[in-house]
Amino acid sequence: MIRIGILGYGNLGKGVESAIKQNPDMELAAVFTRRNPEDLKIRMENVPVLNTDSLLDMKDKIDVLILCGGSATDLPKQTPEYAKYFNVVDSFDTHAKIPEHFEAVDAMARENHTTAMISVGWDPGMFSLNRLYGNVILPEGKDYTFWGKGVSQGHSDAIRRIEGVKDAKQYTIPVEEALEAVRSGSNPELTTRQKHIRECFVVAEDGADKEKIEETIKTMPNYFADYDTTVHFISEEELKAEHGGIPHGGFVLRSGVTGMEKENKHIIEYSLKLDSNPEFTASVIVAYARATYRMNQEGMTGCKTVFDVPPAYLSPLSGAELRKNLL
Amino acid sequence: MIRIGILGYGNLGKGVESAIKQNPDMELAAVFTRRNPEDLKIRMENVPVLNTDSLLDMKDKIDVLILCGGSATDLPKQTPEYAKYFNVVDSFDTHAKIPEHFEAVDAMARENHTTAMISVGWDPGMFSLNRLYGNVILPEGKDYTFWGKGVSQGHSDAIRRIEGVKDAKQYTIPVEEALEAVRSGSNPELTTRQKHIRECFVVAEDGADKEKIEETIKTMPNYFADYDTTVHFISEEELKAEHGGIPHGGFVLRSGVTGMEKENKHIIEYSLKLDSNPEFTASVIVAYARATYRMNQEGMTGCKTVFDVPPAYLSPLSGAELRKNLL
């Protein structure tokens, strides 16, 4: 049994808990929280809930510690810190800062002979893998990544910070015509506006100026100004009833050519349609936790990403079983 | 530069030749043929064409030998035989016989400290990888593989063997309704007939009994009897003009659930749309030849499959470049 620790019990931590239930070679050793452990009720039975202060006491009872905090402030500190004592997996997803995060984690993991897997999930994660496979198979080609339909937490938060907004959900939606253009092999150049639309469901405070809210959303730099954005004002009840989920997904396409005269076109497409973004991310993480443990057992220490993991290490099946059943 | 040898200059060998042109870190060292080398004209200039008899003389001039023969009779012999002297890559695609092929090749490669990559291409190959990734992420779920629209060489050959048939092309086509049912997350049980249809374009000999040919095709066990099959009789000119290509493709889907109550559905879909089946297969093979060379350099010897290859080994870019640009 691979003994997993969870640090942080938000949506992602809960997703890891339920994913462990689906993997018979894994067990949840403990959940760690910065809050008072007595205030936290988890769903699995007979699993200790502990304060982060006691993490080091559990060093010998945990094979892999899964870090379920956020990329903005938690992980840049936590991953190097805990890579000192544990094999760790995180879902660090600030793409631009991955190189510096890697360096910080790698130094610590190498020095302490641990294995630290960073940026695991679907983007970064499975989407990255598909970009890589697409690029190596079709070196002459173009990459396309589309996101959605799904809830963007960052964009929803940005709307919630507007004066007069009580609550909000924002969906990122790929433009079907753009997807079809890519699938046709025409290698279109697509602007931000041509690739995605943004749909917002907003609950306004009583007496708020809805016109002004809509204007503020649609002109918000970086978040909405470069997109075709629609805003719907709805009741709090409707938001809860119709927009309570956290679905997401997207598409990675590689469009390329082969042949002595580059005469043949090829399209590789990978897509995800997810009812629960955090649970799917957690499911990817748990598979990579297995690989992390095994790589550490075999002396493969330091910081790793999905690019470094032989796929067979993700599965509980033996090499012979994999070749027989899945190859 | 990674020096590649090609053994066998059919469609696949030609595809490897053109794929090497697209990979600046590789060069074609020689093409080997069982025919008289003087009768074989290849498309790249200044590359020696040699008889297979001189393969061993080129041992020190080739880093990876790509075996472009067929799975029925060539590869079961060639791959173990040449793994004795060379790092090799093959596209052995008789799924049921992969375990025994692996064992034979592994013994030879281990003994001689070579690296032998078998069953590389898209199925087995990229489709296998997607089945594996899907299974480890969503352990509670169902796999679906659809092939097409594309030309099946084996089925076309089977038609050509019928009395009165001059030439033929057979297309395997996935049933759109079946694909949609899988994408809906309903986890349907699908029969052979529900998943694919078979469309045949046949050139009959003058005076042949077309009704009998059609009947023979539609009732042919294993090949056609279990499918809805349509047969079109066309002229030789039309066959050449409209059905001269070797397109193929297909879909791998994993449909699974997550959550404490398995309440959330997820669909992972990977698809290929290929103008040229052999050129795409060759492009996958060439990327894995790079990995084969590197793994051998690092002492990772024996028989390997796509399941054993860390994705980063496929790319000419460094780990840092990959993390910066593709993660």
XYZ file of C-alpha atoms in Angstrom:
654
model
C 0.000 0.000 0.000
C 1.166 3.492 -0.881
C 0.447 5.787 2.059
C -0.774 9.230 0.985
C -0.930 12.415 3.035
C -3.138 15.328 1.950
C -2.161 18.892 2.857
C -5.147 21.220 2.469
C -8.752 20.062 2.400
C -10.435 22.324 -0.165
C -11.998 21.101 -3.406
C -8.727 19.582 -4.600
C -7.971 17.861 -1.276
C -11.470 16.383 -1.252
C -10.930 15.198 -4.823
C -7.734 13.434 -3.763
C -9.607 11.766 -0.895
C -12.249 10.322 -3.247
C -9.641 9.372 -5.887
C -7.703 7.344 -3.292
C -10.900 5.366 -2.693
C -10.782 4.285 -6.345
C -7.177 3.033 -6.182
C -6.897 -0.161 -4.136
C -3.105 0.045 -3.823
C -3.333 3.357 -1.949
C -4.461 4.447 1.471
C -5.048 7.845 3.010
C -2.677 8.134 5.995
C -3.702 11.595 7.222
C -5.174 14.932 6.220
C -3.280 18.045 7.349
C -4.849 21.439 7.823
C -3.721 24.864 8.952
C -7.042 25.220 10.729
C -7.975 23.644 14.039
C -8.197 19.923 13.136
C -11.190 19.500 15.419
C -13.168 21.862 13.207
C -12.527 19.778 10.096
C -14.721 16.809 9.292
C -13.509 14.660 6.430
C -15.542 12.007 4.639
C -13.326 8.920 5.003
C -13.539 7.127 8.303
C -10.642 6.273 10.610
C -8.262 8.749 9.006
C -6.531 11.209 11.348
C -6.963 14.936 10.728
C -3.911 16.789 12.012
C -2.520 20.272 12.138
C 0.322 21.071 9.747
C 2.503 21.468 12.871
C 2.570 17.705 13.247
C 3.556 16.970 9.642
C 7.126 16.050 10.507
C 5.982 13.625 13.206
C 4.260 11.670 10.433
C 7.355 11.536 8.236
C 7.694 7.733 8.460
C 4.001 7.056 7.948
C 3.615 8.840 4.626
C 5.049 7.751 1.284
C 3.800 10.709 -0.750
C 2.457 14.043 0.487
C -0.010 15.669 -1.919
C -0.003 19.452 -1.678
C -3.479 20.787 -2.359
C -2.896 24.512 -1.841
C -3.033 27.314 -4.382
C -0.365 28.360 -6.869
C -0.372 32.040 -5.946
C 0.998 31.854 -2.396
C 0.836 28.303 -0.947
C 2.800 26.115 -3.352
C 5.805 28.377 -4.047
C 6.562 28.047 -0.310
C 5.174 24.625 0.528
C 6.569 22.472 -2.273
C 10.268 23.276 -1.689
C 9.693 23.247 2.070
C 8.095 19.817 2.238
C 10.257 18.295 -0.508
C 12.907 18.404 2.195
C 11.142 15.634 4.118
C 8.627 14.002 1.808
C 8.048 12.815 -1.710
C 5.541 15.407 -2.852
C 3.128 16.100 -5.709
C 1.697 19.523 -6.471
C -0.541 21.071 -9.136
C 1.386 24.343 -9.531
C -0.318 25.939 -12.529
C 1.191 29.400 -13.023
C 2.706 28.497 -16.404
C 5.103 31.453 -16.566
C 6.621 30.637 -13.171
C 7.107 26.905 -13.659
C 10.853 27.222 -14.460
C 11.662 29.047 -11.217
C 9.365 26.773 -9.190
C 11.141 23.783 -10.722
C 14.573 25.124 -9.768
C 13.588 25.805 -6.159
C 11.973 22.393 -5.719
C 14.707 20.514 -7.582
C 17.494 21.865 -5.359
C 15.673 20.799 -2.221
C 14.606 17.391 -3.503
C 18.050 16.500 -4.829
C 19.739 17.460 -1.608
C 17.337 15.342 0.409
C 16.914 12.424 -2.014
C 13.179 12.905 -2.334
C 11.097 12.885 -5.506
C 8.965 15.967 -6.131
C 6.431 15.974 -8.974
C 5.208 19.446 -9.876
C 2.485 20.915 -12.100
C 0.344 17.792 -12.270
C -3.265 17.987 -13.446
C -4.734 18.598 -16.866
C -3.261 21.989 -17.828
C -0.455 21.869 -16.919
C -0.500 18.090 -17.032
C -2.383 16.011 -19.595
C -2.643 18.945 -21.999
C 1.117 19.510 -21.728
C 1.759 15.853 -22.515
C -0.429 16.083 -25.580
C 1.353 19.224 -26.734
C 4.654 17.363 -26.349
C 3.529 14.181 -28.121
C 1.997 16.298 -30.900
C 5.191 18.289 -31.382
C 7.523 15.314 -31.568
C 5.318 13.358 -33.983
C 4.563 16.305 -36.256
C 7.577 18.629 -35.963
C 6.218 20.779 -38.807
C 2.897 21.958 -37.511
C 0.949 24.210 -35.232
C -0.385 23.839 -31.667
C -3.838 24.895 -30.587
C -5.207 24.792 -27.045
C -8.844 25.654 -26.295
C -10.380 25.681 -22.817
C -13.945 24.974 -21.808
C -16.751 24.813 -21.666
C -15.977 25.396 -18.022
C -15.969 27.580 -14.983
C -12.966 29.856 -14.604
C -12.418 30.496 -10.907
C -10.171 33.495 -11.523
C -12.653 35.203 -13.818
C -15.570 34.471 -11.490
C -13.594 36.005 -8.621
C -12.793 39.084 -10.713
C -16.508 39.687 -11.283
C -17.294 39.167 -7.588
C -14.905 41.985 -6.689
C -16.982 44.521 -8.704
C -19.083 46.884 -6.616
C -22.734 45.831 -6.524
C -22.027 42.163 -7.338
C -23.190 39.623 -4.765
C -22.070 36.461 -6.554
C -21.035 35.324 -10.023
C -19.974 32.407 -12.219
C -18.028 32.790 -15.440
C -17.863 30.187 -18.206
C -15.097 30.048 -20.777
C -16.449 28.600 -24.029
C -14.412 27.634 -27.093
C -15.739 29.032 -30.367
C -17.025 26.103 -32.420
C -16.110 27.727 -35.775
C -12.506 28.169 -34.625
C -12.306 24.512 -33.560
C -13.713 23.428 -36.909
C -11.229 25.616 -38.767
C -8.366 23.933 -36.905
C -9.809 20.461 -37.534
C -9.971 21.219 -41.256
C -6.171 21.410 -41.341
C -6.146 24.998 -42.596
C -3.799 26.094 -39.759
C -5.645 29.357 -39.074
C -4.104 32.228 -37.143
C -6.640 32.867 -34.400
C -6.940 35.938 -32.199
C -7.930 35.701 -28.548
C -11.428 36.886 -29.486
C -11.785 34.255 -32.196
C -10.889 31.349 -29.913
C -13.063 31.786 -26.815
C -16.172 33.566 -25.659
C -16.937 34.396 -22.031
C -20.378 34.002 -20.521
C -21.111 35.515 -17.108
C -23.958 34.800 -14.707
C -24.194 37.579 -12.148
C -26.251 38.074 -8.987
C -26.512 41.829 -8.347
C -27.051 43.393 -4.934
C -30.468 44.966 -4.420
C -30.541 48.343 -6.137
C -27.173 47.919 -7.854
C -26.550 49.624 -11.201
C -26.663 46.614 -13.540
C -25.706 48.587 -16.610
C -22.577 49.792 -14.888
C -21.711 46.266 -13.688
C -22.059 44.896 -17.219
C -19.889 47.716 -18.607
C -17.252 47.137 -15.909
C -17.098 43.426 -16.708
C -16.934 43.836 -20.485
C -14.137 46.397 -20.370
C -12.005 44.743 -17.680
C -8.460 44.518 -19.074
C -6.868 41.035 -19.445
C -9.938 39.294 -18.049
C -12.707 40.317 -20.477
C -11.801 43.246 -22.746
C -10.259 41.037 -25.452
C -13.235 38.667 -25.608
C -16.824 38.663 -26.754
C -18.489 38.613 -23.364
C -22.144 38.132 -22.511
C -23.565 39.008 -19.102
C -26.761 37.543 -17.662
C -28.246 38.833 -14.417
C -29.958 36.055 -12.502
C -31.292 35.429 -9.005
C -29.234 33.927 -6.232
C -31.482 30.855 -6.275
C -30.929 30.312 -9.984
C -27.161 30.657 -9.587
C -27.175 27.979 -6.891
C -29.521 25.659 -8.769
C -28.101 25.964 -12.295
C -24.481 26.982 -11.824
C -23.359 25.151 -8.694
C -21.014 22.712 -10.459
C -17.354 23.098 -11.378
C -17.273 21.595 -14.873
C -14.395 22.215 -17.235
C -12.531 20.739 -20.138
C -10.912 21.722 -23.382
C -9.051 20.687 -26.491
C -5.413 20.314 -27.516
C -4.828 19.992 -31.242
C -1.720 19.513 -33.311
C -2.081 20.142 -36.998
C 0.898 19.159 -39.119
C 2.210 17.846 -42.389
C 4.370 14.929 -43.556
C 5.826 13.705 -46.826
C 8.752 14.669 -49.046
C 6.681 17.590 -50.366
C 4.719 18.105 -47.109
C 1.735 16.917 -49.075
C -0.114 15.033 -46.342
C -2.026 16.662 -43.485
C -2.642 15.183 -40.074
C -4.740 16.292 -37.114
C -4.164 15.008 -33.580
C -6.888 16.025 -31.135
C -7.139 15.452 -27.390
C -10.159 16.624 -25.467
C -11.597 16.519 -21.985
C -15.201 16.947 -20.869
C -15.236 17.085 -17.080
C -18.134 17.275 -14.643
C -15.737 18.224 -11.854
C -12.513 20.057 -12.564
C -10.996 19.497 -9.071
C -11.914 15.797 -8.942
C -10.401 15.130 -12.361
C -7.264 17.083 -11.451
C -7.067 15.067 -8.228
C -7.421 11.817 -10.170
C -4.450 12.746 -12.350
C -2.477 13.709 -9.245
C -3.151 10.398 -7.522
C -1.907 8.425 -10.545
C 1.258 10.543 -10.544
C 1.624 10.010 -6.786
C 1.985 6.309 -7.572
C 4.698 7.103 -10.121
C 6.399 9.466 -7.669
C 6.600 6.749 -5.045
C 7.983 4.205 -7.499
C 10.522 6.563 -9.015
C 11.748 7.398 -5.518
C 12.026 3.678 -4.689
C 14.218 3.325 -7.769
C 16.453 6.228 -6.820
C 15.035 8.700 -9.342
C 15.120 11.755 -7.113
C 14.827 15.491 -7.682
C 12.067 17.543 -9.245
C 10.055 15.853 -12.002
C 7.164 16.757 -14.269
C 4.760 14.685 -16.358
C 7.396 14.837 -19.127
C 9.771 12.713 -17.043
C 7.424 9.890 -16.092
C 7.402 6.623 -18.067
C 3.649 5.985 -18.486
C 3.917 2.449 -17.075
C 4.857 3.923 -13.671
C 1.352 5.389 -13.400
C -0.404 2.040 -13.398
C -0.776 -0.578 -10.660
C -0.508 -3.247 -13.370
C 2.777 -4.961 -14.239
C 4.584 -4.297 -17.497
C 3.462 -7.700 -18.809
C -0.175 -7.011 -17.923
C -0.038 -3.599 -19.594
C 1.461 -5.016 -22.775
C -1.153 -7.775 -22.868
C -4.210 -5.639 -22.133
C -3.576 -2.085 -23.253
C -0.840 -2.078 -25.907
C 23.341 13.616 -35.156
C 21.468 10.360 -34.655
C 22.266 8.036 -37.545
C 19.273 6.026 -38.728
C 19.198 2.914 -40.878
C 16.028 1.823 -42.672
C 15.414 -1.860 -43.379
C 12.702 -2.252 -46.024
C 11.660 0.467 -48.426
C 7.899 0.047 -48.772
C 5.335 2.658 -47.720
C 6.575 2.650 -44.129
C 10.261 2.865 -45.074
C 9.487 5.799 -47.373
C 7.585 7.455 -44.545
C 10.620 7.100 -42.286
C 12.788 8.649 -44.979
C 10.579 11.745 -45.219
C 10.154 11.961 -41.423
C 13.940 12.048 -40.966
C 13.980 15.099 -43.251
C 11.771 16.888 -40.702
C 14.057 16.140 -37.741
C 17.302 18.147 -37.934
C 19.056 16.055 -35.257
C 18.789 12.925 -37.413
C 20.359 11.670 -40.589
C 19.648 8.724 -42.825
C 22.793 6.564 -42.863
C 21.609 3.861 -45.265
C 18.603 2.040 -46.667
C 18.764 -1.769 -46.691
C 16.791 -3.962 -49.038
C 16.494 -7.658 -49.759
C 16.224 -6.813 -53.436
C 19.118 -5.895 -55.690
C 20.153 -2.458 -54.364
C 20.789 -1.238 -57.885
C 17.105 -1.685 -58.692
C 16.023 0.533 -55.815
C 15.907 4.285 -56.259
C 15.284 6.246 -53.040
C 14.326 9.910 -52.861
C 17.051 11.312 -50.595
C 20.344 12.064 -52.251
C 23.766 10.781 -51.200
C 22.381 7.974 -49.070
C 23.710 4.472 -49.789
C 21.256 1.738 -50.695
C 22.650 -1.624 -49.619
C 21.661 -5.234 -49.536
C 20.685 -6.670 -46.161
C 23.785 -8.860 -46.452
C 25.931 -5.826 -45.646
C 23.982 -4.778 -42.560
C 26.617 -5.955 -40.118
C 29.346 -4.049 -41.968
C 27.443 -0.869 -41.134
C 27.160 -1.692 -37.420
C 29.334 1.252 -36.319
C 27.681 3.733 -38.664
C 24.114 3.282 -37.442
C 22.718 4.352 -34.072
C 19.199 3.021 -34.578
C 17.940 0.569 -37.194
C 14.268 1.022 -38.075
C 12.609 -2.206 -39.179
C 9.949 -1.456 -41.776
C 8.787 -4.982 -42.579
C 5.443 -6.614 -41.900
C 4.193 -8.137 -38.663
C 3.118 -11.439 -40.165
C 6.480 -12.863 -41.185
C 9.238 -10.191 -41.263
C 9.329 -8.701 -37.767
C 8.988 -11.874 -35.659
C 12.292 -12.924 -37.216
C 14.010 -9.600 -37.878
C 13.531 -7.774 -34.608
C 15.173 -10.388 -32.346
C 17.809 -11.061 -35.001
C 18.908 -7.445 -35.440
C 18.488 -6.505 -31.764
C 21.621 -8.587 -31.377
C 23.670 -5.920 -33.150
C 21.626 -2.740 -33.290
C 19.285 -0.556 -31.326
C 16.062 -1.200 -33.210
C 12.520 0.116 -33.530
C 9.661 -1.839 -35.053
C 5.922 -1.377 -35.570
C 4.859 -4.930 -34.720
C 1.067 -4.673 -34.632
C -0.329 -8.156 -34.091
C -1.801 -7.274 -30.691
C -2.340 -10.861 -29.537
C 1.290 -11.794 -30.184
C 2.943 -8.775 -28.562
C 3.786 -10.647 -25.320
C 5.721 -13.402 -27.108
C 7.385 -10.917 -29.473
C 8.438 -8.873 -26.427
C 9.983 -11.902 -24.731
C 11.970 -12.938 -27.798
C 13.283 -9.429 -28.417
C 13.945 -8.694 -24.747
C 16.170 -11.743 -24.277
C 18.296 -10.779 -27.269
C 18.512 -7.073 -26.441
C 19.412 -7.648 -22.792
C 22.121 -10.105 -23.662
C 23.664 -7.698 -26.151
C 23.045 -4.419 -24.286
C 20.965 -2.948 -27.058
C 17.659 -1.103 -26.765
C 14.773 -2.486 -28.806
C 11.520 -0.540 -29.046
C 8.615 -2.608 -30.338
C 5.045 -1.939 -31.466
C 5.506 1.749 -32.186
C 2.973 3.635 -34.283
C -0.567 4.716 -33.544
C -2.300 1.415 -32.737
C -0.340 -0.064 -31.084
C 1.382 3.149 -30.057
C -0.378 6.449 -29.444
C -3.744 4.738 -28.982
C -2.186 2.368 -26.437
C -0.741 5.319 -24.528
C -4.127 6.967 -24.439
C -5.763 3.782 -23.206
C -3.144 3.642 -20.431
C -3.430 7.300 -19.412
C -7.243 6.999 -19.464
C -7.196 3.899 -17.278
C -4.888 5.299 -14.620
C -6.726 8.633 -14.349
C -10.212 7.126 -14.337
C -9.815 3.647 -12.826
C -13.605 3.241 -12.706
C -14.639 3.543 -16.314
C -14.821 2.017 -19.745
C -12.500 2.052 -22.779
C -13.662 2.557 -26.322
C -11.516 2.385 -29.442
C -12.928 3.234 -32.872
C -10.961 3.057 -36.105
C -11.405 5.114 -39.247
C -12.406 6.567 -41.449
C -9.573 4.779 -43.139
C -8.306 2.150 -45.504
C -7.824 -1.296 -44.028
C -5.086 -3.059 -45.961
C -6.041 -6.497 -44.641
C -9.678 -6.140 -45.623
C -8.809 -4.717 -49.039
C -6.519 -7.702 -49.615
C -9.264 -10.116 -48.563
C -11.571 -8.677 -51.210
C -8.851 -8.845 -53.868
C -8.517 -12.578 -53.282
C -12.154 -13.171 -54.327
C -12.637 -14.688 -57.765
C -13.596 -12.073 -60.354
C -12.142 -9.136 -58.397
C -9.472 -7.122 -60.165
C -8.805 -4.546 -57.449
C -10.475 -3.195 -54.294
C -10.264 -0.698 -51.440
C -12.071 -1.108 -48.145
C -12.836 1.724 -45.720
C -13.546 1.157 -42.049
C -15.892 3.864 -40.785
C -16.883 4.477 -37.161
C -20.629 4.793 -36.587
C -21.322 8.406 -35.576
C -24.267 7.465 -33.317
C -22.064 5.049 -31.365
C -19.391 7.739 -30.906
C -22.017 10.196 -29.700
C -23.429 7.649 -27.265
C -19.955 7.174 -25.760
C -19.373 10.932 -25.590
C -22.645 11.355 -23.695
C -21.173 9.375 -20.799
C -23.864 6.690 -20.981
C -21.234 3.902 -21.148
C -23.078 1.898 -23.805
C -22.351 -1.757 -24.519
C -21.640 -1.768 -28.240
C -21.591 -4.758 -30.571
C -19.113 -5.029 -33.427
C -21.890 -4.077 -35.846
C -22.851 -0.993 -33.833
C -19.311 0.417 -33.766
C -18.099 0.293 -37.359
C -19.413 -0.010 -40.884
C -17.395 -1.261 -43.825
C -17.527 0.325 -47.246
C -15.974 -1.472 -50.207
C -15.034 -0.132 -53.621
C -14.519 -3.004 -56.024
C -13.251 -3.245 -59.592
C -14.671 -6.434 -61.135
C -13.080 -8.384 -63.955
C -14.920 -8.199 -67.272
C -17.877 -10.563 -67.187
C -17.539 -11.368 -63.486
C -20.649 -12.201 -61.457
C -21.039 -9.014 -59.392
C -23.915 -10.329 -57.327
C -21.848 -13.287 -56.269
C -18.855 -11.072 -55.431
C -21.026 -8.837 -53.271
C -22.517 -11.863 -51.497
C -19.056 -13.359 -50.929
C -17.782 -10.117 -49.409
C -20.777 -9.553 -47.139
C -20.734 -13.069 -45.723
C -16.970 -13.420 -45.287
C -16.388 -14.590 -41.694
C -14.300 -12.351 -39.361
C -13.728 -9.767 -42.077
C -17.248 -8.647 -43.021
C -20.010 -10.953 -41.747
C -20.332 -9.153 -38.394
C -20.605 -5.682 -39.976
C -23.007 -3.667 -42.034
C -21.108 -3.704 -45.293
C -21.793 -1.773 -48.462
C -20.238 -2.711 -51.794
C -19.807 -0.319 -54.728
C -18.609 -1.519 -58.094
C -16.531 1.130 -59.833
C -14.146 1.393 -62.767
C -10.418 0.931 -62.453
C -9.939 4.610 -63.367
C -12.259 5.754 -60.609
C -10.516 3.545 -58.053
C -7.177 5.098 -58.972
C -8.484 8.657 -59.050
C -10.686 8.648 -55.950
C -9.283 5.931 -53.734
C -5.523 6.111 -54.253
C -4.695 7.506 -50.812
C -4.010 5.646 -47.575
C -5.902 7.782 -45.051
C -6.756 6.465 -41.601
C -7.454 7.550 -38.077
C -9.691 6.776 -35.170
C -10.759 7.535 -31.645
C -9.803 6.351 -28.167
C -12.226 7.308 -25.431
C -12.223 6.722 -21.708
C -15.514 7.330 -19.947
C -15.345 7.255 -16.164
C -16.649 8.559 -12.868
C -15.191 10.246 -9.788
C -16.465 11.401 -6.405
C -17.365 9.743 -3.111
C -20.674 8.634 -4.663
C -19.291 8.334 -8.227
C -21.495 11.279 -9.032
C -19.288 13.046 -11.586
C -18.736 11.883 -15.147
C -15.686 12.539 -17.269
C -14.867 11.871 -20.903
C -11.300 11.745 -22.246
C -11.109 11.592 -26.034
C -8.089 11.222 -28.303
C -8.492 11.205 -32.045
C -6.403 11.094 -35.190
C -7.316 12.195 -38.701
C -4.512 11.117 -41.012
C -4.007 11.718 -44.721
C -1.306 9.054 -44.799
C -1.347 6.137 -42.390
C 2.233 4.968 -43.168
C 3.731 8.479 -42.996
C 2.103 9.185 -39.644
C 3.199 5.797 -38.287
C 6.716 6.558 -39.542
C 6.660 9.944 -37.811
C 5.833 8.295 -34.490
C 8.570 5.720 -35.086
C 11.199 8.382 -35.774
C 10.404 10.208 -32.521
C 10.722 6.908 -30.661
C 14.006 6.199 -32.468
C 15.350 9.335 -30.776
C 14.203 8.017 -27.404
C 15.650 4.584 -28.170
C 19.047 6.090 -28.869
C 19.008 8.168 -25.700
C 17.799 5.365 -23.491
C 20.581 3.181 -24.835
C 23.133 5.930 -24.171
C 21.897 5.967 -20.568
C 22.173 2.217 -20.189
C 18.441 1.491 -20.400
C 18.713 -1.687 -22.456
C 16.344 -4.527 -23.303
C 12.973 -4.490 -25.015
C 10.820 -1.401 -24.450
C 7.427 -0.182 -25.557
C 5.808 3.258 -25.605
C 4.758 2.573 -21.994
C 8.391 2.654 -20.865
C 9.485 5.906 -22.490
C 9.567 9.161 -20.497
C 7.917 11.612 -22.947
C 10.822 14.077 -22.664
C 13.108 11.521 -24.348
C 11.097 11.916 -27.558
C 11.972 15.567 -28.034
C 15.161 17.222 -29.262
C 14.510 20.035 -26.752
C 16.099 20.092 -23.308
C 14.070 19.518 -20.142
C 14.240 23.239 -19.355
C 13.005 24.187 -22.822
C 10.151 21.705 -22.610
C 9.051 22.987 -19.205
C 9.200 26.583 -20.419
C 7.423 26.083 -23.747
C 5.108 23.094 -23.521
C 4.252 22.441 -19.849
